Tab-separated table of C-alpha atoms in Angstrom:
chain	number	residue	atom	x	y	z
X	1	MET	CA	-42.719	2.392	0.893
X	2	ASP	CA	-43.702	5.966	2.004
X	3	THR	CA	-41.762	7.291	-1.322
X	4	SER	CA	-42.284	11.113	0.429
X	5	VAL	CA	-40.207	9.516	2.847
X	6	ASN	CA	-37.494	8.204	1.246
X	7	ARG	CA	-36.623	11.141	-0.733
X	8	GLN	CA	-37.492	13.351	2.742
X	9	ARG	CA	-34.142	11.342	3.328
X	10	LEU	CA	-32.089	10.969	0.345
X	11	GLU	CA	-32.576	15.235	0.547
X	12	ALA	CA	-31.316	14.902	4.199
X	13	ALA	CA	-28.279	13.511	2.825
X	14	ARG	CA	-27.014	14.856	0.081
X	15	GLN	CA	-27.633	18.326	2.061
X	16	VAL	CA	-24.643	16.341	4.704
X	17	LEU	CA	-22.601	15.835	1.471
X	18	ALA	CA	-23.341	18.936	-0.101
X	19	ILE	CA	-22.443	21.222	3.312
X	20	GLU	CA	-18.653	19.223	3.832
X	21	ALA	CA	-18.180	19.412	0.301
X	22	GLU	CA	-18.331	22.697	0.309
X	23	ALA	CA	-16.380	23.366	3.656
X	24	ILE	CA	-13.130	21.045	1.812
X	25	SER	CA	-13.263	23.489	-1.122
X	26	GLN	CA	-13.431	26.339	0.626
X	27	LEU	CA	-10.357	24.641	2.213
X	28	ALA	CA	-9.218	24.761	-0.746
X	29	GLU	CA	-9.276	28.304	-1.663
X	30	ARG	CA	-8.093	29.087	1.346
X	31	LEU	CA	-4.645	27.524	1.811
X	32	ASP	CA	-1.923	30.061	2.244
X	33	GLU	CA	2.035	30.635	3.303
X	34	GLN	CA	1.581	28.722	6.598
X	35	PHE	CA	0.643	25.649	4.586
X	36	ALA	CA	3.998	25.665	2.756
X	37	ARG	CA	6.146	26.684	5.489
X	38	ALA	CA	4.341	23.757	7.920
X	39	VAL	CA	5.378	21.215	4.507
X	40	GLU	CA	8.562	22.691	5.185
X	41	ALA	CA	9.091	22.510	8.761
X	42	ILE	CA	8.402	18.816	8.128
X	43	LEU	CA	10.660	17.684	5.331
X	44	ALA	CA	13.382	19.632	7.391
X	45	CYS	CA	12.362	17.160	10.660
X	46	THR	CA	15.247	15.111	11.899
X	47	GLY	CA	12.887	13.488	14.364
X	48	ARG	CA	8.382	12.215	14.028
X	49	VAL	CA	5.326	14.130	13.521
X	50	VAL	CA	3.844	14.099	17.055
X	51	VAL	CA	0.031	14.573	17.016
X	52	ILE	CA	-2.049	15.511	19.438
X	53	GLY	CA	-6.795	15.732	19.774
X	54	ILE	CA	-8.821	14.720	22.031
X	55	GLY	CA	-12.754	13.385	21.137
X	56	LYS	CA	-13.341	13.886	17.572
X	57	SER	CA	-10.551	16.188	16.536
X	58	GLY	CA	-8.484	12.923	18.406
X	59	HIS	CA	-9.790	10.406	16.877
X	60	ILE	CA	-9.516	12.751	13.250
X	61	GLY	CA	-5.306	12.565	14.919
X	62	ARG	CA	-5.262	9.525	14.517
X	63	LYS	CA	-6.083	9.254	11.355
X	64	ILE	CA	-3.625	11.571	10.088
X	65	ALA	CA	-1.280	10.044	11.845
X	66	ALA	CA	-1.316	6.652	9.798
X	67	THR	CA	-1.799	8.371	6.920
X	68	LEU	CA	1.592	9.988	7.511
X	69	ALA	CA	3.342	7.174	8.651
X	70	SER	CA	2.109	4.926	5.677
X	71	THR	CA	3.196	7.791	3.200
X	72	GLY	CA	7.112	8.060	4.474
X	73	THR	CA	6.180	11.044	6.880
X	74	PRO	CA	7.138	8.761	9.814
X	75	ALA	CA	4.443	10.057	12.966
X	76	PHE	CA	2.207	8.566	15.501
X	77	PHE	CA	-0.835	9.609	17.856
X	78	VAL	CA	-0.517	10.630	21.154
X	79	HIS	CA	-3.623	11.118	23.272
X	80	PRO	CA	-3.085	14.884	25.710
X	81	ALA	CA	-4.711	13.019	28.531
X	82	GLU	CA	-1.755	10.245	28.416
X	83	ALA	CA	0.557	12.720	27.214
X	84	ALA	CA	-0.064	14.666	30.761
X	85	HIS	CA	0.770	11.717	32.836
X	86	GLY	CA	3.730	10.858	31.682
X	87	ASP	CA	3.876	10.162	27.038
X	88	LEU	CA	4.861	13.460	26.960
X	89	GLY	CA	8.302	11.816	27.225
X	90	MET	CA	7.839	10.179	24.375
X	91	ILE	CA	7.991	13.293	22.511
X	92	THR	CA	12.035	14.852	22.032
X	93	ALA	CA	13.118	18.270	20.737
X	94	ASP	CA	13.738	17.298	16.818
X	95	ASP	CA	10.253	16.447	16.823
X	96	VAL	CA	7.335	18.457	15.125
X	97	VAL	CA	4.057	18.726	16.874
X	98	LEU	CA	0.410	18.411	14.698
X	99	MET	CA	-1.795	19.612	17.032
X	100	LEU	CA	-5.646	19.226	16.340
X	101	SER	CA	-8.286	20.942	17.941
X	102	ASN	CA	-11.480	22.820	16.440
X	103	SER	CA	-11.921	25.504	18.722
X	104	GLY	CA	-8.537	25.669	19.162
X	105	GLU	CA	-9.369	25.982	23.419
X	106	SER	CA	-9.546	22.348	24.326
X	107	ASP	CA	-8.433	22.281	27.446
X	108	GLU	CA	-6.431	18.840	27.384
X	109	VAL	CA	-4.551	20.497	24.281
X	110	LEU	CA	-3.699	23.357	25.760
X	111	THR	CA	-2.756	22.009	29.204
X	112	LEU	CA	0.510	20.606	26.707
X	113	LEU	CA	1.619	23.528	25.292
X	114	PRO	CA	4.205	24.643	27.665
X	115	ALA	CA	5.996	21.614	28.655
X	116	LEU	CA	5.843	21.599	25.092
X	117	LYS	CA	7.040	24.672	24.721
X	118	ARG	CA	10.309	24.619	26.299
X	119	LYS	CA	11.574	21.141	24.290
X	120	GLY	CA	12.063	24.034	21.884
X	121	LEU	CA	10.255	21.839	19.243
X	122	THR	CA	7.746	22.629	16.002
X	123	LEU	CA	4.568	23.137	16.809
X	124	ILE	CA	1.739	22.991	14.176
X	125	SER	CA	-1.804	23.986	15.130
X	126	LEU	CA	-5.114	22.482	13.500
X	127	THR	CA	-7.575	24.316	14.544
X	128	GLY	CA	-11.406	25.780	12.870
X	129	ARG	CA	-10.813	29.456	15.032
X	130	PRO	CA	-7.768	31.373	13.866
X	131	GLU	CA	-8.259	33.767	16.322
X	132	SER	CA	-8.194	30.736	18.946
X	133	THR	CA	-5.250	30.141	21.730
X	134	LEU	CA	-3.992	26.888	20.116
X	135	ALA	CA	-4.156	28.668	16.862
X	136	ARG	CA	-1.953	31.955	18.270
X	137	GLU	CA	0.230	29.945	20.276
X	138	ALA	CA	1.675	27.431	17.704
X	139	ASP	CA	4.864	28.867	15.336
X	140	LEU	CA	2.601	27.804	12.491
X	141	HIS	CA	-1.652	27.195	12.326
X	142	LEU	CA	-3.711	25.380	9.824
X	143	ASN	CA	-7.214	27.145	8.845
X	144	ALA	CA	-9.730	24.647	8.786
X	145	GLN	CA	-12.674	26.814	9.175
X	146	ILE	CA	-15.816	26.040	7.926
X	147	GLU	CA	-19.268	27.817	7.999
X	148	LYS	CA	-21.290	25.668	9.513
X	149	GLU	CA	-21.620	21.764	10.559
X	150	ALA	CA	-23.756	19.351	8.182
X	151	CYS	CA	-25.382	19.299	11.866
X	152	PRO	CA	-28.860	20.104	11.501
X	153	LEU	CA	-28.281	21.204	15.071
X	154	GLY	CA	-24.351	22.741	15.063
X	155	LEU	CA	-23.261	20.033	17.599
X	156	ALA	CA	-22.314	17.470	16.037
X	157	PRO	CA	-18.633	17.466	14.485
X	158	THR	CA	-19.127	17.091	10.532
X	159	ALA	CA	-17.954	18.816	8.299
X	160	SER	CA	-15.377	20.565	10.842
X	161	THR	CA	-14.201	17.000	10.733
X	162	THR	CA	-14.383	16.531	7.802
X	163	ALA	CA	-12.318	19.775	7.107
X	164	ALA	CA	-9.583	18.370	9.441
X	165	LEU	CA	-9.315	15.379	7.967
X	166	ALA	CA	-8.939	16.409	3.995
X	167	LEU	CA	-6.388	18.719	5.502
X	168	GLY	CA	-4.373	16.415	7.152
X	169	ASP	CA	-4.660	14.397	4.046
X	170	ALA	CA	-3.252	17.274	1.889
X	171	LEU	CA	-0.333	17.494	4.274
X	172	ALA	CA	0.492	14.069	4.073
X	173	VAL	CA	-0.043	13.258	-0.013
X	174	THR	CA	2.009	17.217	-0.671
X	175	LEU	CA	4.688	15.641	1.237
X	176	LEU	CA	4.239	12.061	-0.194
X	177	SER	CA	4.974	13.825	-3.602
X	178	GLU	CA	8.126	16.020	-1.992
X	179	ARG	CA	10.130	13.498	-1.087
X	180	GLY	CA	9.593	10.803	-4.281
X	181	PHE	CA	7.597	8.547	-2.546
X	182	GLU	CA	7.151	5.664	-4.806
X	183	PRO	CA	4.545	1.768	-4.678
X	184	GLU	CA	8.166	0.718	-4.275
X	185	ASP	CA	8.400	2.624	-0.248
X	186	PHE	CA	4.525	2.009	0.012
X	187	ALA	CA	4.370	-1.356	-0.277
X	188	LEU	CA	7.263	-1.995	2.363
X	189	SER	CA	4.834	0.151	4.581
X	190	HIS	CA	1.642	-2.393	3.252
X	191	PRO	CA	3.219	-5.929	3.259
X	192	GLY	CA	0.352	-7.435	4.115
X	193	GLY	CA	-1.913	-5.533	1.437
X	194	SER	CA	-2.121	-6.921	-1.632
X	195	LEU	CA	0.202	-3.973	-2.822
X	196	GLY	CA	2.615	-5.235	-0.851
X	197	ARG	CA	2.130	-8.997	-2.516
X	198	ARG	CA	2.651	-7.408	-5.935
X	199	LEU	CA	5.276	-5.506	-5.286
X	200	LEU	CA	7.430	-6.939	-2.665
X	201	VAL	CA	7.073	-10.929	-3.401
X	202	HIS	CA	9.337	-12.471	-5.721
X	203	VAL	CA	9.939	-15.156	-7.943
X	204	ARG	CA	13.040	-16.445	-5.822
X	205	ASP	CA	9.942	-16.789	-2.709
X	206	VAL	CA	7.434	-18.620	-4.546
X	207	MET	CA	9.241	-20.633	-7.281
X	208	HIS	CA	9.859	-24.909	-6.807
X	209	GLY	CA	13.823	-25.687	-6.761
X	210	GLY	CA	15.717	-28.313	-5.075
X	211	ASP	CA	14.804	-31.278	-5.591
X	212	ALA	CA	10.407	-30.044	-6.000
X	213	LEU	CA	12.220	-28.984	-8.955
X	214	PRO	CA	10.858	-30.594	-12.254
X	215	VAL	CA	13.689	-31.851	-13.878
X	216	VAL	CA	14.499	-34.779	-16.028
X	217	SER	CA	18.005	-35.275	-18.359
X	218	SER	CA	17.868	-35.084	-22.012
X	219	GLY	CA	17.376	-38.373	-23.507
X	220	THR	CA	15.239	-39.355	-20.977
X	221	SER	CA	12.108	-41.862	-22.597
X	222	LEU	CA	9.277	-40.421	-22.705
X	223	LYS	CA	7.754	-42.682	-19.718
X	224	ASP	CA	9.850	-41.291	-17.503
X	225	ALA	CA	9.537	-37.315	-17.822
X	226	LEU	CA	5.805	-38.631	-18.152
X	227	LEU	CA	6.525	-39.593	-14.181
X	228	GLU	CA	8.943	-37.510	-13.475
X	229	MET	CA	6.201	-34.226	-14.053
X	230	THR	CA	2.659	-36.620	-11.875
X	231	LYS	CA	5.558	-37.050	-9.301
X	232	LYS	CA	6.364	-33.063	-9.021
X	233	GLY	CA	2.123	-32.509	-9.600
X	234	LEU	CA	3.981	-28.417	-11.343
X	235	GLY	CA	2.258	-30.001	-15.308
X	236	MET	CA	5.870	-29.637	-16.715
X	237	THR	CA	9.147	-30.713	-16.907
X	238	ALA	CA	12.045	-29.288	-16.939
X	239	VAL	CA	14.876	-30.482	-19.829
X	240	LEU	CA	18.656	-30.221	-19.226
X	241	ASP	CA	21.602	-31.294	-21.751
X	242	ASP	CA	24.242	-32.997	-20.956
X	243	ALA	CA	26.333	-29.503	-19.720
X	244	ASP	CA	23.257	-28.978	-17.485
X	245	GLN	CA	22.221	-26.478	-19.677
X	246	LEU	CA	18.466	-25.502	-20.005
X	247	ALA	CA	17.717	-28.191	-23.459
X	248	GLY	CA	14.016	-26.848	-23.043
X	249	ILE	CA	10.820	-27.397	-21.527
X	250	PHE	CA	7.925	-30.633	-21.963
X	251	THR	CA	4.571	-29.358	-20.766
X	252	ASP	CA	1.232	-31.002	-20.434
X	253	GLY	CA	-0.079	-29.191	-23.433
X	254	ASP	CA	2.780	-30.629	-25.541
X	255	LEU	CA	1.684	-34.093	-24.419
X	256	ARG	CA	-1.638	-33.505	-25.408
X	257	ARG	CA	-0.393	-32.539	-28.672
X	258	THR	CA	2.055	-34.844	-29.644
X	259	LEU	CA	-1.256	-37.226	-28.563
X	260	ASP	CA	-2.668	-35.759	-30.892
X	261	LYS	CA	-0.540	-37.167	-33.298
X	262	THR	CA	0.114	-40.431	-32.292
X	263	LEU	CA	-0.976	-42.671	-29.468
X	264	ASP	CA	2.355	-45.159	-29.920
X	265	LEU	CA	4.441	-42.932	-26.453
X	266	ALA	CA	7.232	-46.009	-27.018
X	267	GLY	CA	10.501	-45.640	-27.703
X	268	LEU	CA	9.931	-41.319	-27.523
X	269	THR	CA	12.329	-39.624	-26.453
X	270	VAL	CA	11.818	-36.226	-24.474
X	271	ASP	CA	13.869	-34.439	-26.754
X	272	ALA	CA	10.886	-35.184	-29.290
X	273	VAL	CA	8.610	-33.919	-28.243
X	274	MET	CA	9.403	-31.861	-25.977
X	275	PHE	CA	9.518	-26.977	-26.753
X	276	ARG	CA	13.350	-26.146	-27.490
X	277	THR	CA	12.652	-22.663	-26.824
X	278	PRO	CA	10.940	-22.006	-23.528
X	279	ARG	CA	9.564	-19.363	-21.354
X	280	THR	CA	11.737	-18.096	-18.952
X	281	VAL	CA	12.460	-15.564	-15.739
X	282	ASN	CA	14.618	-14.383	-13.106
X	283	GLU	CA	14.625	-15.177	-9.802
X	284	ALA	CA	15.407	-11.923	-8.820
X	285	ARG	CA	12.427	-10.484	-10.899
X	286	LEU	CA	8.758	-9.888	-8.956
X	287	ALA	CA	6.718	-12.238	-8.766
X	288	SER	CA	3.691	-9.774	-10.289
X	289	GLU	CA	6.205	-9.344	-13.373
X	290	ALA	CA	6.589	-13.596	-14.089
X	291	ALA	CA	2.534	-12.954	-13.957
X	292	LYS	CA	2.623	-10.389	-16.940
X	293	LEU	CA	5.242	-13.266	-19.020
X	294	MET	CA	2.339	-15.934	-18.438
X	295	GLU	CA	-0.973	-13.843	-19.199
X	296	GLU	CA	1.558	-11.843	-22.591
X	297	HIS	CA	2.806	-15.763	-23.797
X	298	LYS	CA	-0.413	-16.979	-23.137
X	299	VAL	CA	1.272	-19.880	-19.985
X	300	ASN	CA	0.585	-21.550	-17.328
X	301	GLY	CA	3.942	-22.106	-16.134
X	302	LEU	CA	7.755	-20.699	-16.114
X	303	LEU	CA	11.352	-22.022	-15.748
X	304	VAL	CA	13.543	-19.359	-12.967
X	305	LEU	CA	17.207	-19.004	-14.748
X	306	ASP	CA	19.560	-16.904	-11.842
X	307	ASP	CA	21.860	-14.336	-13.032
X	308	ALA	CA	24.573	-16.943	-14.595
X	309	GLY	CA	21.532	-18.536	-16.994
X	310	LYS	CA	21.827	-21.912	-14.698
X	311	LEU	CA	18.385	-23.510	-13.850
X	312	VAL	CA	16.781	-22.955	-10.003
X	313	GLY	CA	13.431	-23.886	-10.202
X	314	ALA	CA	9.887	-23.385	-12.113
X	315	LEU	CA	6.375	-21.929	-11.086
X	316	ASN	CA	2.913	-22.050	-12.250
X	317	MET	CA	-0.214	-19.485	-11.897
X	318	HIS	CA	-0.690	-21.616	-9.449
X	319	ASP	CA	1.340	-20.741	-6.775
X	320	LEU	CA	1.471	-17.156	-7.613
X	321	LEU	CA	-2.648	-16.929	-6.967
X	322	LYS	CA	-1.791	-19.145	-3.823
X	323	ALA	CA	0.802	-16.279	-2.720
X	324	GLY	CA	-1.848	-13.718	-4.038
X	325	VAL	CA	0.005	-12.141	-6.514
X	326	VAL	CA	-2.880	-12.220	-8.906
């Protein structure tokens, strides 16, 4: 392989990244009162943020709308052509509209201005030309101007789309901070992701309860306790006293330790070999907290109690793995 060709390719790629990095750096220096007022307008909005754009600006707009929606600011994207043919009815006077156009002169976007202005809503433009029609007509303008595109022809939207995307991220994250948005709030918008599983799945959701709960009474023979463990398949069984209070736990590990001492199990009751201070967790705790308890105490299972201290379930590490919590 020609190493000189590879060097040229790498240099071309580094040049693109350098140009786009510089474009973002200039954005940070240029942020002004207009950005702060845009944040204020969105925070005061009783409706939703409606993002509009076409072409590459439309693709960036879709991503900005998705980021806003997932970080606590209700938002959705509307294609300007569809808006001109009926979807404008989705937009109300309570909304804030964010319109993207690098040139600020996109006909499909400008066509919507009269109808949007009649609604009396707040209009924010995001363009690369502060002197453009869209920038002038908007209530607020976010300046995403760049010195040059990373495309050597100066034609393909590259640095300009990167700048617009970064400015949208800055807007979304600033709003997130202002709203006091927490990881738990983020998880509610991402129930299918790993964060959602960690923050939304509770112990009660993954525990074995009812007939699936391995449990024997105090005084049960060790043989019968082993049968219960085998039947329920959790590698443990809870032991309850005469008042149905948790008296202990008997696990595979306890069985191995017992066999190290004696092979004669006849006549032994579970009370003689059980662990009397088992690790427990409340059913309302997050499953991720149960996983942390198991790791801290180097155990593979926990017994689950309700708020009154009554045994209601059991779970092991396999249950948490299956649920995608760990």
